Coordinates of C-alpha atoms in Angstrom, one line a residue:
Chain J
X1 CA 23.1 223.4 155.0
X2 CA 20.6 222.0 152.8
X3 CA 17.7 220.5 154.1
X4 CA 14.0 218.7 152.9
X5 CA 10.8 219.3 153.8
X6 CA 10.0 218.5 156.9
X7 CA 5.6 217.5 156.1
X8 CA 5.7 214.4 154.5
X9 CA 2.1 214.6 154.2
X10 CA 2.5 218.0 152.3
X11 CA 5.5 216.3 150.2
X12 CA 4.5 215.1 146.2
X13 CA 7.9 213.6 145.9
X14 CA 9.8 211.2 148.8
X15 CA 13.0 210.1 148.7
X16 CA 13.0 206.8 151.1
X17 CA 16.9 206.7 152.3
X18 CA 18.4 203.7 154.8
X19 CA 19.6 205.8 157.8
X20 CA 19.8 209.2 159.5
X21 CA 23.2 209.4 158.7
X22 CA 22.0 208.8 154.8
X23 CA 19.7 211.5 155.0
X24 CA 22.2 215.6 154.6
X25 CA 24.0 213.4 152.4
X26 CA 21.2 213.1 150.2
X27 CA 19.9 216.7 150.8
X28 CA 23.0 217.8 150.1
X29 CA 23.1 215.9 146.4
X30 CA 19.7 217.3 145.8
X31 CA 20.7 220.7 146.7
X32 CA 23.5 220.1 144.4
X33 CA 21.2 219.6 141.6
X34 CA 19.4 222.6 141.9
X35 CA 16.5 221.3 143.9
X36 CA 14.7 223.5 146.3
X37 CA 14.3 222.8 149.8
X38 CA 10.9 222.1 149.7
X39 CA 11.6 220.1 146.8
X40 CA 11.2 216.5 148.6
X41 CA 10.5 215.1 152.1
X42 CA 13.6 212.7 152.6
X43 CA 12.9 209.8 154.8
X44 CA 14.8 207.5 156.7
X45 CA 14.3 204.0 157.4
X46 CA 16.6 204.1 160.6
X47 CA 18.7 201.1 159.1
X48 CA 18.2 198.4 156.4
X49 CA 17.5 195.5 158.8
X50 CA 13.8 194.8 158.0
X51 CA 13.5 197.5 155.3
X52 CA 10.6 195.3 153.4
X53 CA 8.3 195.1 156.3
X54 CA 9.3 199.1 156.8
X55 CA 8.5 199.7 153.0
X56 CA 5.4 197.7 153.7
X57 CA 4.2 199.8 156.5
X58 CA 5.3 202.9 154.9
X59 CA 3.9 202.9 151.5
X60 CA 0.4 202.1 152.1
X61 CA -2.0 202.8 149.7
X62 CA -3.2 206.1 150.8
X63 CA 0.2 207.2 151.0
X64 CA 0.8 206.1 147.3
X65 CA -2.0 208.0 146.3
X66 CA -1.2 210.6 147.5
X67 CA 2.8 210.9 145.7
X68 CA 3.7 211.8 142.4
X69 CA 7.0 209.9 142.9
X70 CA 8.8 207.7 145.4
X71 CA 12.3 207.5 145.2
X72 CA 14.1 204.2 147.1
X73 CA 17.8 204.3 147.7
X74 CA 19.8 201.2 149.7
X75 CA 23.1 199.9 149.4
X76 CA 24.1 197.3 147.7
X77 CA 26.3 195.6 150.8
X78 CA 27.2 192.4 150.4
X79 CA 25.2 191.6 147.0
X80 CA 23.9 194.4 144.5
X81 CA 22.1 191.7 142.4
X82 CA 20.4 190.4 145.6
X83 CA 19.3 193.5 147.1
X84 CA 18.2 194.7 143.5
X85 CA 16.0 191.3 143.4
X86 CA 14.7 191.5 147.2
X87 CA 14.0 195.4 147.0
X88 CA 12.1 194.5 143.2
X89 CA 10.0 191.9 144.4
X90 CA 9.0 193.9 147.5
X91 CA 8.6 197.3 145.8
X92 CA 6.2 195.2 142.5
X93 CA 4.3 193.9 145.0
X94 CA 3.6 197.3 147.4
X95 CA 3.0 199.1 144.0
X96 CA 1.8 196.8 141.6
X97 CA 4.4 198.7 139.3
X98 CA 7.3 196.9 137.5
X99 CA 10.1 198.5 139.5
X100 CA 13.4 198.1 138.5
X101 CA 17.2 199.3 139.5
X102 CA 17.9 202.8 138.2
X103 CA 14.9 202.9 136.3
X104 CA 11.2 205.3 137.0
X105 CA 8.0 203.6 136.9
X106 CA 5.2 205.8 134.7
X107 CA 3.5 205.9 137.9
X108 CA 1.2 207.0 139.1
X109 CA 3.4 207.5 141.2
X110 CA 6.0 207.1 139.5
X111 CA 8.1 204.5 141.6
X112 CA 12.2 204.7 141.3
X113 CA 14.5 202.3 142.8
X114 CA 18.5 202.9 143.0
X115 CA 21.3 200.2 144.7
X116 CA 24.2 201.5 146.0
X117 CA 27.5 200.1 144.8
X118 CA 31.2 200.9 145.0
X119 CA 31.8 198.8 142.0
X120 CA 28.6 197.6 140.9
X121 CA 28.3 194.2 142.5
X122 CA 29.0 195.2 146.3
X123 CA 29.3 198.2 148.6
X124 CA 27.4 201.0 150.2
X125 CA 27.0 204.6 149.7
X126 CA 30.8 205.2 151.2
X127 CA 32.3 202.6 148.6
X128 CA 30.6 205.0 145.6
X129 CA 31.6 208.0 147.3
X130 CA 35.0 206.8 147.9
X131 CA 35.5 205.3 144.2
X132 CA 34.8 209.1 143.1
X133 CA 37.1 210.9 145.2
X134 CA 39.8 208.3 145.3
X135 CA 39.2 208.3 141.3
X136 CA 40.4 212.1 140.7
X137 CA 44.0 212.0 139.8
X138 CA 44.2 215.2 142.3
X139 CA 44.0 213.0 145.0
X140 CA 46.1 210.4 144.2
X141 CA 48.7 211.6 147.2
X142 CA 45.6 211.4 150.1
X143 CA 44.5 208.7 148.8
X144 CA 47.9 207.1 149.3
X145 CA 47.6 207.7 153.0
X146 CA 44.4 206.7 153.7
X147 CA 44.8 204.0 152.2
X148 CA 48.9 203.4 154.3
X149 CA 46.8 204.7 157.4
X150 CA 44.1 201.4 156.7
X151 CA 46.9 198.9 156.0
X152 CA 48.9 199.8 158.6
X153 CA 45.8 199.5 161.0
X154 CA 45.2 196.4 159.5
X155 CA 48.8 195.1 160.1
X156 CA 48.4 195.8 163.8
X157 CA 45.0 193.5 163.5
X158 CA 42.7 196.0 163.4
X159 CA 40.8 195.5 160.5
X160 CA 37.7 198.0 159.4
X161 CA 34.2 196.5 159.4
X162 CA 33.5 198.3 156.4
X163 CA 36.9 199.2 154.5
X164 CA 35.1 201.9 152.6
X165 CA 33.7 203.7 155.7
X166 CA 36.7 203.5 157.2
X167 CA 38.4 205.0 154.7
X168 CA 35.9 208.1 154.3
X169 CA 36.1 208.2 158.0
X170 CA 39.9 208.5 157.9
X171 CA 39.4 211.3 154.9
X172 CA 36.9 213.1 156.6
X173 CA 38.4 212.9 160.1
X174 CA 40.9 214.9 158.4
X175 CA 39.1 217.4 155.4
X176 CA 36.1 218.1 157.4
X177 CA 36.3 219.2 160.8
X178 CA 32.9 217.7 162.1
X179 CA 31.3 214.4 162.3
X180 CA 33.2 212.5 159.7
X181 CA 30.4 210.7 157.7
X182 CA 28.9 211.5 154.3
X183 CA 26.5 214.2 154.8
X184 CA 28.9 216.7 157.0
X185 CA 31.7 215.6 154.2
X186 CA 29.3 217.0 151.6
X187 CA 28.5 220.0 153.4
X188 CA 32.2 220.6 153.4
X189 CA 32.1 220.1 149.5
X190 CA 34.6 217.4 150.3
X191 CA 33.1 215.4 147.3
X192 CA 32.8 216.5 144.0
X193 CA 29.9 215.4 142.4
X194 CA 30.8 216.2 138.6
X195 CA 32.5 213.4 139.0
X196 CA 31.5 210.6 136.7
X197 CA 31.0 208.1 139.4
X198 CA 28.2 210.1 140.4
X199 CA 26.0 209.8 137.1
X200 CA 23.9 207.3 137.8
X201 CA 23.1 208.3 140.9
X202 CA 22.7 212.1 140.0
X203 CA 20.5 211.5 137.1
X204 CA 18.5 208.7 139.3
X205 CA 17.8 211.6 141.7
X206 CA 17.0 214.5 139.1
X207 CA 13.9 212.5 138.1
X208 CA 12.9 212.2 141.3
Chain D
X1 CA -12.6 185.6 169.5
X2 CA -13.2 187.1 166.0
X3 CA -10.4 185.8 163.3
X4 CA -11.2 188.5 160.4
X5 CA -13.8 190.8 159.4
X6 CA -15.5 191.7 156.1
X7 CA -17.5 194.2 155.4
X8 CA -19.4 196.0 152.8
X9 CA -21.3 199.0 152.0
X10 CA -21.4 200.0 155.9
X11 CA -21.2 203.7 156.3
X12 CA -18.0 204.8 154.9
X13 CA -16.5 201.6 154.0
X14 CA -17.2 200.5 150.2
X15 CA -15.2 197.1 151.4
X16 CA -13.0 196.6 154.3
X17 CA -11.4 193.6 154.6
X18 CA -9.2 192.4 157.8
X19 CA -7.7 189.1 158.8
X20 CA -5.5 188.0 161.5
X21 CA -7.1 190.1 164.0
X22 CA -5.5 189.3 167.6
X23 CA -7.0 189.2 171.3
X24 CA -5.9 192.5 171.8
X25 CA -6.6 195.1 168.5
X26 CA -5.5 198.7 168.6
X27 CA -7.3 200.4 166.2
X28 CA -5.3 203.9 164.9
X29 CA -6.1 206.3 162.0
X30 CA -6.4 209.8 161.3
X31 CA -10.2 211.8 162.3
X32 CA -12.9 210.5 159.7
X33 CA -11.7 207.3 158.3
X34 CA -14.1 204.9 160.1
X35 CA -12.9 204.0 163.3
X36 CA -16.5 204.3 164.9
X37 CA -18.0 202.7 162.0
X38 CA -15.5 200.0 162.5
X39 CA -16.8 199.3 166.2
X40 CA -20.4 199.6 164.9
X41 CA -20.0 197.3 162.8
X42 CA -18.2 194.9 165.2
X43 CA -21.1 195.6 168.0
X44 CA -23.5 194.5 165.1
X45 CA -21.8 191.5 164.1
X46 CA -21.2 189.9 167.4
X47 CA -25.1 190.9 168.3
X48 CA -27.3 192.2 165.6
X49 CA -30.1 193.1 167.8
X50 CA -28.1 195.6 169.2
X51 CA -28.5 197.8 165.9
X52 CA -31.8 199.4 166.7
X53 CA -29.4 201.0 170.0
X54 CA -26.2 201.4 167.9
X55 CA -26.6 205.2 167.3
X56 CA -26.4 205.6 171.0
X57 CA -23.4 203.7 171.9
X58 CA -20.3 205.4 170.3
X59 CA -21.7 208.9 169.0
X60 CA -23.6 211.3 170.7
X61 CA -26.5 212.9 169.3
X62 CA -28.9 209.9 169.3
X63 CA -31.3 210.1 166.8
X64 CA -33.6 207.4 164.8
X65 CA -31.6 204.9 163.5
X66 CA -33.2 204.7 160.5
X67 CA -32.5 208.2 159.7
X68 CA -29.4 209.0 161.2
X69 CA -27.5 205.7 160.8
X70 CA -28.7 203.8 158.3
X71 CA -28.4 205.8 155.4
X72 CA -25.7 204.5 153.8
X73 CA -27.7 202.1 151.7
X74 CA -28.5 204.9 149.1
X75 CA -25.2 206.3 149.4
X76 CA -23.5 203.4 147.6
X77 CA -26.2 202.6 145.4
X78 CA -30.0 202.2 145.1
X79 CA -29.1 197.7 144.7
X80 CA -27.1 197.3 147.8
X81 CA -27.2 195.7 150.7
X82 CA -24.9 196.5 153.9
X83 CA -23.3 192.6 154.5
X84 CA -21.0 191.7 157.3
X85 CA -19.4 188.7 158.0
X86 CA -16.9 187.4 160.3
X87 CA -14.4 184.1 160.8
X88 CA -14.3 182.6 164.1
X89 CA -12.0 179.8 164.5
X90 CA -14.4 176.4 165.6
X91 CA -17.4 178.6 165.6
X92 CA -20.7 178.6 163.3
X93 CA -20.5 181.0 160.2
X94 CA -22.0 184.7 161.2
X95 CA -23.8 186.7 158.7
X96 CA -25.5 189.9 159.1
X97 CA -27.4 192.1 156.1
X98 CA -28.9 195.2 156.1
X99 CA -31.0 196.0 153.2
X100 CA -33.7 198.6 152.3
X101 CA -36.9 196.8 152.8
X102 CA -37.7 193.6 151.5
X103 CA -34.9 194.2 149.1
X104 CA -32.3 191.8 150.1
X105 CA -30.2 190.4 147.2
X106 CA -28.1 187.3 148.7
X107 CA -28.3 185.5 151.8
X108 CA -25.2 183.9 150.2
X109 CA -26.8 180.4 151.5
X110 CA -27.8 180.9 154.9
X111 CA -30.9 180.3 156.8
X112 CA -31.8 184.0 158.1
X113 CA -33.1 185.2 160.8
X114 CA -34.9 188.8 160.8
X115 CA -33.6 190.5 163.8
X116 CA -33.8 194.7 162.7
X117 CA -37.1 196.5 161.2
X118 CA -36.9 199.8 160.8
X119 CA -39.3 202.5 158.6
X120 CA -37.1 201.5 155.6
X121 CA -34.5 199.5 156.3
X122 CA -34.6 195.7 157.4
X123 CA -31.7 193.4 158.8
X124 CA -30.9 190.0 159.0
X125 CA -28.5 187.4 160.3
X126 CA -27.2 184.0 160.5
X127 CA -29.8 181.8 161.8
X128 CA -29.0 180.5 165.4
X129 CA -25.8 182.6 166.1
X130 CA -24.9 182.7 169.3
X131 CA -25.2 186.3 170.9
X132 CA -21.9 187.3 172.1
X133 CA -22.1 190.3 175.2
X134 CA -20.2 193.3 173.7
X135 CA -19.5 196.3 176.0
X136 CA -17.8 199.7 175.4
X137 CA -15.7 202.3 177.8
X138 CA -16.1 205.4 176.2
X139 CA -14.5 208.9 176.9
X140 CA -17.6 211.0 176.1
X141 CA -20.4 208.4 178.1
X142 CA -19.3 208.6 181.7
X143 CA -22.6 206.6 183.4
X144 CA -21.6 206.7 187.4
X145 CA -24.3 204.2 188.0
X146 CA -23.6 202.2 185.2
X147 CA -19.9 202.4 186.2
X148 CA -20.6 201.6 189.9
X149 CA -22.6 198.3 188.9
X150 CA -19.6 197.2 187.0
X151 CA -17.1 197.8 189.7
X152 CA -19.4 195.7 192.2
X153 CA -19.0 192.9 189.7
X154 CA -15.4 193.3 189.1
X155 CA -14.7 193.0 193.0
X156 CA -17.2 190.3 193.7
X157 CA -14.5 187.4 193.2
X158 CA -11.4 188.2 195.2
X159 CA -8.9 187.3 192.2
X160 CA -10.9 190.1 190.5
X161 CA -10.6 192.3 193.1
X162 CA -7.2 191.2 194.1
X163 CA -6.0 192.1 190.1
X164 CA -8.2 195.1 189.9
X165 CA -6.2 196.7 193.3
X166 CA -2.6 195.2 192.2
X167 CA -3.0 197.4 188.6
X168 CA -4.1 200.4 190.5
X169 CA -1.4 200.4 192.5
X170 CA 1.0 199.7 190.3
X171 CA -0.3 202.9 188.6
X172 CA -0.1 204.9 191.4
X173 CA 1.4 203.5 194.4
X174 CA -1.0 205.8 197.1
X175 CA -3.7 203.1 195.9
X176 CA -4.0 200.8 198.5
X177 CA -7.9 199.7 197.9
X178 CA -11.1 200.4 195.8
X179 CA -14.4 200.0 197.8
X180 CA -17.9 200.7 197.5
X181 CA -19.7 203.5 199.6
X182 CA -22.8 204.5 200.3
X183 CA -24.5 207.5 201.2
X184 CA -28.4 207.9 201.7
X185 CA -28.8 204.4 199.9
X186 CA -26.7 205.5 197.1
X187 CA -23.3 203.5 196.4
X188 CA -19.9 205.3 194.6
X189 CA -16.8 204.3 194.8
X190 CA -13.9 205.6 197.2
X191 CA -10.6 204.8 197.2
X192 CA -7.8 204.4 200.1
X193 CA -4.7 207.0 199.3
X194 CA -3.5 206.6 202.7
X195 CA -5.4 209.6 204.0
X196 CA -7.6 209.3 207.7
X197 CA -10.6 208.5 205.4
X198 CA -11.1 207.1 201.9
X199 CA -11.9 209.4 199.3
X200 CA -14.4 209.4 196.7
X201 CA -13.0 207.7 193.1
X202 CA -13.9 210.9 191.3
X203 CA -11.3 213.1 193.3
X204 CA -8.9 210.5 193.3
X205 CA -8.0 212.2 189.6
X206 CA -9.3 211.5 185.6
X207 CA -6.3 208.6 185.1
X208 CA -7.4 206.4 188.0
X209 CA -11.3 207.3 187.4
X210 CA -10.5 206.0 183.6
X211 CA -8.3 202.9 185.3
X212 CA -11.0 201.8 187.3
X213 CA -13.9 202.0 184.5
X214 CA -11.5 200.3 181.9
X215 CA -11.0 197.5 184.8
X216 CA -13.9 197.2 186.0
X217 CA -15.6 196.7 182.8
X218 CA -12.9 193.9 182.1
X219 CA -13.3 192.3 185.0
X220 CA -17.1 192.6 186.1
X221 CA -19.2 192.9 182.9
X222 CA -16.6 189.9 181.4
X223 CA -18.0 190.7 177.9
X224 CA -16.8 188.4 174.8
X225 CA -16.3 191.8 173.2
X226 CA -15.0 195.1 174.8
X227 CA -14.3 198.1 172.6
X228 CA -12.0 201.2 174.5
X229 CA -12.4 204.2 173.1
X230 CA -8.7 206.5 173.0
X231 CA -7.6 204.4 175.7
X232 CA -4.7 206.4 176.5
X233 CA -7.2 209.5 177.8
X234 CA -6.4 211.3 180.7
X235 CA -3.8 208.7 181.4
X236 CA 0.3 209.8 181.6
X237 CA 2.2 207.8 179.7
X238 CA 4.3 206.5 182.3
X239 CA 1.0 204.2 183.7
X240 CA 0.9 203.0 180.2
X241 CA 2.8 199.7 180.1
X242 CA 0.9 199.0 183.3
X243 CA -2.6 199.7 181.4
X244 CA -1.3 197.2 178.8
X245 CA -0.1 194.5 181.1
X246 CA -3.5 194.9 183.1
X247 CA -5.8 194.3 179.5
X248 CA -3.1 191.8 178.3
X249 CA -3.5 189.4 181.3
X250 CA -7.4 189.9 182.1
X251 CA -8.3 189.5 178.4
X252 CA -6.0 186.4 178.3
X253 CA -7.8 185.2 181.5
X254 CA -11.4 185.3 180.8
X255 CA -11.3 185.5 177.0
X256 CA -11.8 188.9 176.1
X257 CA -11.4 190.3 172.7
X258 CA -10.5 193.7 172.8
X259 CA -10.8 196.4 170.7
X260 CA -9.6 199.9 171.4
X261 CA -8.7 203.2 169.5
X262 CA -5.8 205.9 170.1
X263 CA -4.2 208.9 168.3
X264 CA -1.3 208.3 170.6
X265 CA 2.4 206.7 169.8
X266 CA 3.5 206.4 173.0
X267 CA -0.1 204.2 173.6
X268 CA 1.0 201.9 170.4
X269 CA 4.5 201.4 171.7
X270 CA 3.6 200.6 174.9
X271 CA 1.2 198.2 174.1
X272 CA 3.6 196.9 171.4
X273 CA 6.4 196.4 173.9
X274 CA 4.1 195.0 176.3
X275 CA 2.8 192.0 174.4
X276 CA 6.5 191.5 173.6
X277 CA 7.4 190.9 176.6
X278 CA 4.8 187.9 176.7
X279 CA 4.6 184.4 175.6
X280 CA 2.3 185.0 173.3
X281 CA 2.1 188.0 171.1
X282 CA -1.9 188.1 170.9
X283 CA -1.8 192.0 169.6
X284 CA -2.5 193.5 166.2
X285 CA -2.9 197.2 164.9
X286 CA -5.5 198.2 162.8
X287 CA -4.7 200.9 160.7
X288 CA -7.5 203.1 158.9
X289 CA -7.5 205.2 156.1
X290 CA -9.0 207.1 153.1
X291 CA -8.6 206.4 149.7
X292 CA -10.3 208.8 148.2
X293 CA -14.1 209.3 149.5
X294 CA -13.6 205.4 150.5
X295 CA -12.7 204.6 153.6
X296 CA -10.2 201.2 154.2
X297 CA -7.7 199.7 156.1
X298 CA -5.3 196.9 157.3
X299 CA -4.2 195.1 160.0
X300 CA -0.7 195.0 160.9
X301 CA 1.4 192.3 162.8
X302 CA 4.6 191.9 164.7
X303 CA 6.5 192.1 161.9
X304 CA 5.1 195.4 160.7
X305 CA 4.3 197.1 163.9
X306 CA 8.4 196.6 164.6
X307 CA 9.2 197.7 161.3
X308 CA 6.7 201.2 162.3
X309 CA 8.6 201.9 165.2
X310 CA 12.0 201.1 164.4
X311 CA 11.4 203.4 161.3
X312 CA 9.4 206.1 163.1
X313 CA 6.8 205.4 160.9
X314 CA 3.8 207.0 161.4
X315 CA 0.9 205.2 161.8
X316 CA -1.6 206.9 164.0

């Protein structure tokens, strides 16, 4: 399994993720790419409700001084040009760098910012990671019943919260035998992450 | 009660800067990034004449203060001069500069009064301000006498004495009074556990011992100013919330700004989730740091101080 460091004091490099469940998911991408274990402390913000007070209070200036980069992933949810604005204006201000979507700030340290979208205006970290798999024409037939399995839930009136965690939670319920949420799926190698979908996101996190 | 803080070329701090400070102020930050120089500075701000005693009340070692303390001056530069100021909502403006002698650049407009002079260094203040009483519970001074005197006052009104005995025994339930003792004309403290005879405060363990010199501090020396030093020693976290409650209501009750220090998150959480609970939220966290050879900080509110435990955050 991969894993990060576990000193963020020790770390140069920090990749700031939403949640716990976020967090082998991303391990698992950087492992992908070639990165080393010890490569980056990956931290959790235990959720994104309040997540510019919590970048705030974690990226005080000490801290920042002490990085060579900071790397920010969120998800997009309900608004990617929203979140991009909110999580800009917060991260300019903490910095004093111009941070912007997808891009690296020369630094020091070098400050990267990347929203989460299944198709670029909406979505989380499920709806990219669903858009990838569901994408490859060798799954077209388990895509078909994930997706049956969702509308026929629906027509019963039970409707998923998050469609696109429901349907990686239906694929992984069934492909991988553990919890079925991003980072055990990836373990599994459920998720291919040649894929072009990835890209962004994979080049984002190789210049970490 | 003291609004914000500024100071400059004090010790380890080129420039520290706080506002919004609360009734209640928990100061946290690694070793060596100016938590004692923090309260010094505080103890000299709220009574300058205090500064010729300073070097005795947080650190020990003694030493002339001249010497020992003061030499910060030609650390940050042969043309400085230490300045301190503080807001205090409806109060007069407070000023206080140290400076090497007869060398002091700006009384920014204030009428001075010399109150500090040392072999090489002088100080000055604020004309007219009003001495505030500023006392300290400290983990490496433990003064029976000094301690004892404090208790009598705290238990000289009953409501004192009556919330003094309801904390401890909320702490441990065994506590069913504090009293003074004597023996050969000498007073201590003893405590009822419910035994055939009270027992003296020092056996009755290092929690309640700390308990009743936090409280009794509080409660008899009423100061305007009371600084704690790693509050949480030698007390198990479970008393915590009840530590909290106690220093949230007395402080509230006789005006008390408080200032005290921990390495500990479960001492920050408690005392987080205690001022929560109240109508008021009167409680800030004052985080130091280093930025280099530079010492600084920040103070952090609600808002953040959720946001740092929600997110395991570490701010100690």
């Amino acid at each position: 399994m991969a894993n990060h460091m576990h000193d963020e004091n020790k770390a140069s490099r920090v990749l700031i993720v939403e949640g716990k469940g976020d967090l082998p998911f991303y391990a698992e991408v950087l492992e992908w790419i070639g990165r080393p274990i010890d490569w980056a402390f990956i931290k959790p913000m235990n959720g994104k409700r309040d997540v510019i007070a919590k970048l705030e209070t974690y990226l005080r200036p000490d801290f920042l001084a002490a990085k060579a980069s900071i790397g920010v992933v969120v998800d997009a949810d309900e608004t990617f040009s929203g979140t991009c604005k909110s999580l800009e204006t917060a991260l300019n201000k903490i910095t004093k760098q111009d941070v912007r979507h997808g891009q690296w700030t020369a630094g020091p340290p070098r400050i990267g910012l990347f929203v989460v979208s299944g198709d670029g205006s909406t979505g989380e970290a499920e709806s990219l990671v669903w858009r990838a798999w569901a994408n490859d024409p060798e799954n077209a037939g388990p895509r078909r019943c994930v997706e049956t399995y969702l509308a026929c839930m629906d027509g019963q009136g039970h409707r998923a919260k998050s469609p696109d965690k429901g349907r990686i939670g239906a694929l992984l319920s069934v492909l991988s035998d553990e919890d079925p949420r991003l980072g055990p799926g990836a373990r599994d190698r459920v998720f291919d992450f040649s894929r072009p979908e990835f890209h962004p996101l994979i080049d984002f996190l190789r210049r970490l | 009660m003291f609004q914000s803080i500024e100071i400059e070329q004090f010790r380890g701090f080129s420039r520290l800067a706080l506002s919004d400070l609360g009734r209640v102020n928990l100061v946290v930050g690694k070793n060596n990034t100016g938590k004692t120089s923090l309260l010094e500075a505080i103890t000299v701000l709220a009574d300058p004449a205090t500064m010729g005693d300073l070097h005795g009340l947080f650190r020990t070692g003694g030493g002339v203060p001249d010497a020992r303390f003061y030499h910060w001056l030609p650390k940050h530069g042969a043309d400085v001069e230490t300045v301190l100021r503080v807001t205090s909502p409806g109060q007069k403006r407070r000023r206080v500069f140290v400076a090497r002698k007869d060398r002091l650049l700006s009384s920014e407009g204030d009428k001075l009064d010399s109150f500090y002079r040392g072999n090489s260094l002088y100080g000055w203040c604020t004309a007219g301000v009003l001495r505030l009483r500023v006392h300290a519970v400290s983990v490496q001074h433990r003064v029976p006498d000094a301690m004892v005197d404090a208790f009598a006052e705290a238990v000289r009104a009953p409501e004192d004495e009556q919330q003094l005995e309801s904390l401890l025994g909320a702490v441990d339930s065994r506590i069913r009074s504090v009293r003074l003792d004597a023996v050969a004309a000498k007073p201590f403290i003893v405590v009822d556990v419910g035994l055939r005879e009270r027992i003296p405060l020092s056996q009755a363990g290092q929690g309640i011992y700390r308990l009743v010199a936090i409280f009794s501090e509080l409660l008899g020396r009423k100061p305007d100013i009371c600084f704690i030093d790693e509050i949480e020693n030698g007390i198990h976290y479970t008393a915590l919330p009840t530590v909290w409650k106690g220093i949230a209501e007395v402080s509230e009750r006789l005006g008390i700004q408080v200032f005290a220090t921990t390495h500990s998150r479960e001492c920050l959480v408690a005392a987080h989730e205690c001022f929560a609970a109240r109508d008021s939220y009167d409680f800030r966290v004052i985080q130091l740091y280093r930025l280099g050879d530079v010492a600084d900080g920040r103070t952090l509110d609600r808002k953040h101080i959720e946001a740092a435990i929600a997110a395991e955050i570490e701010l100690r």
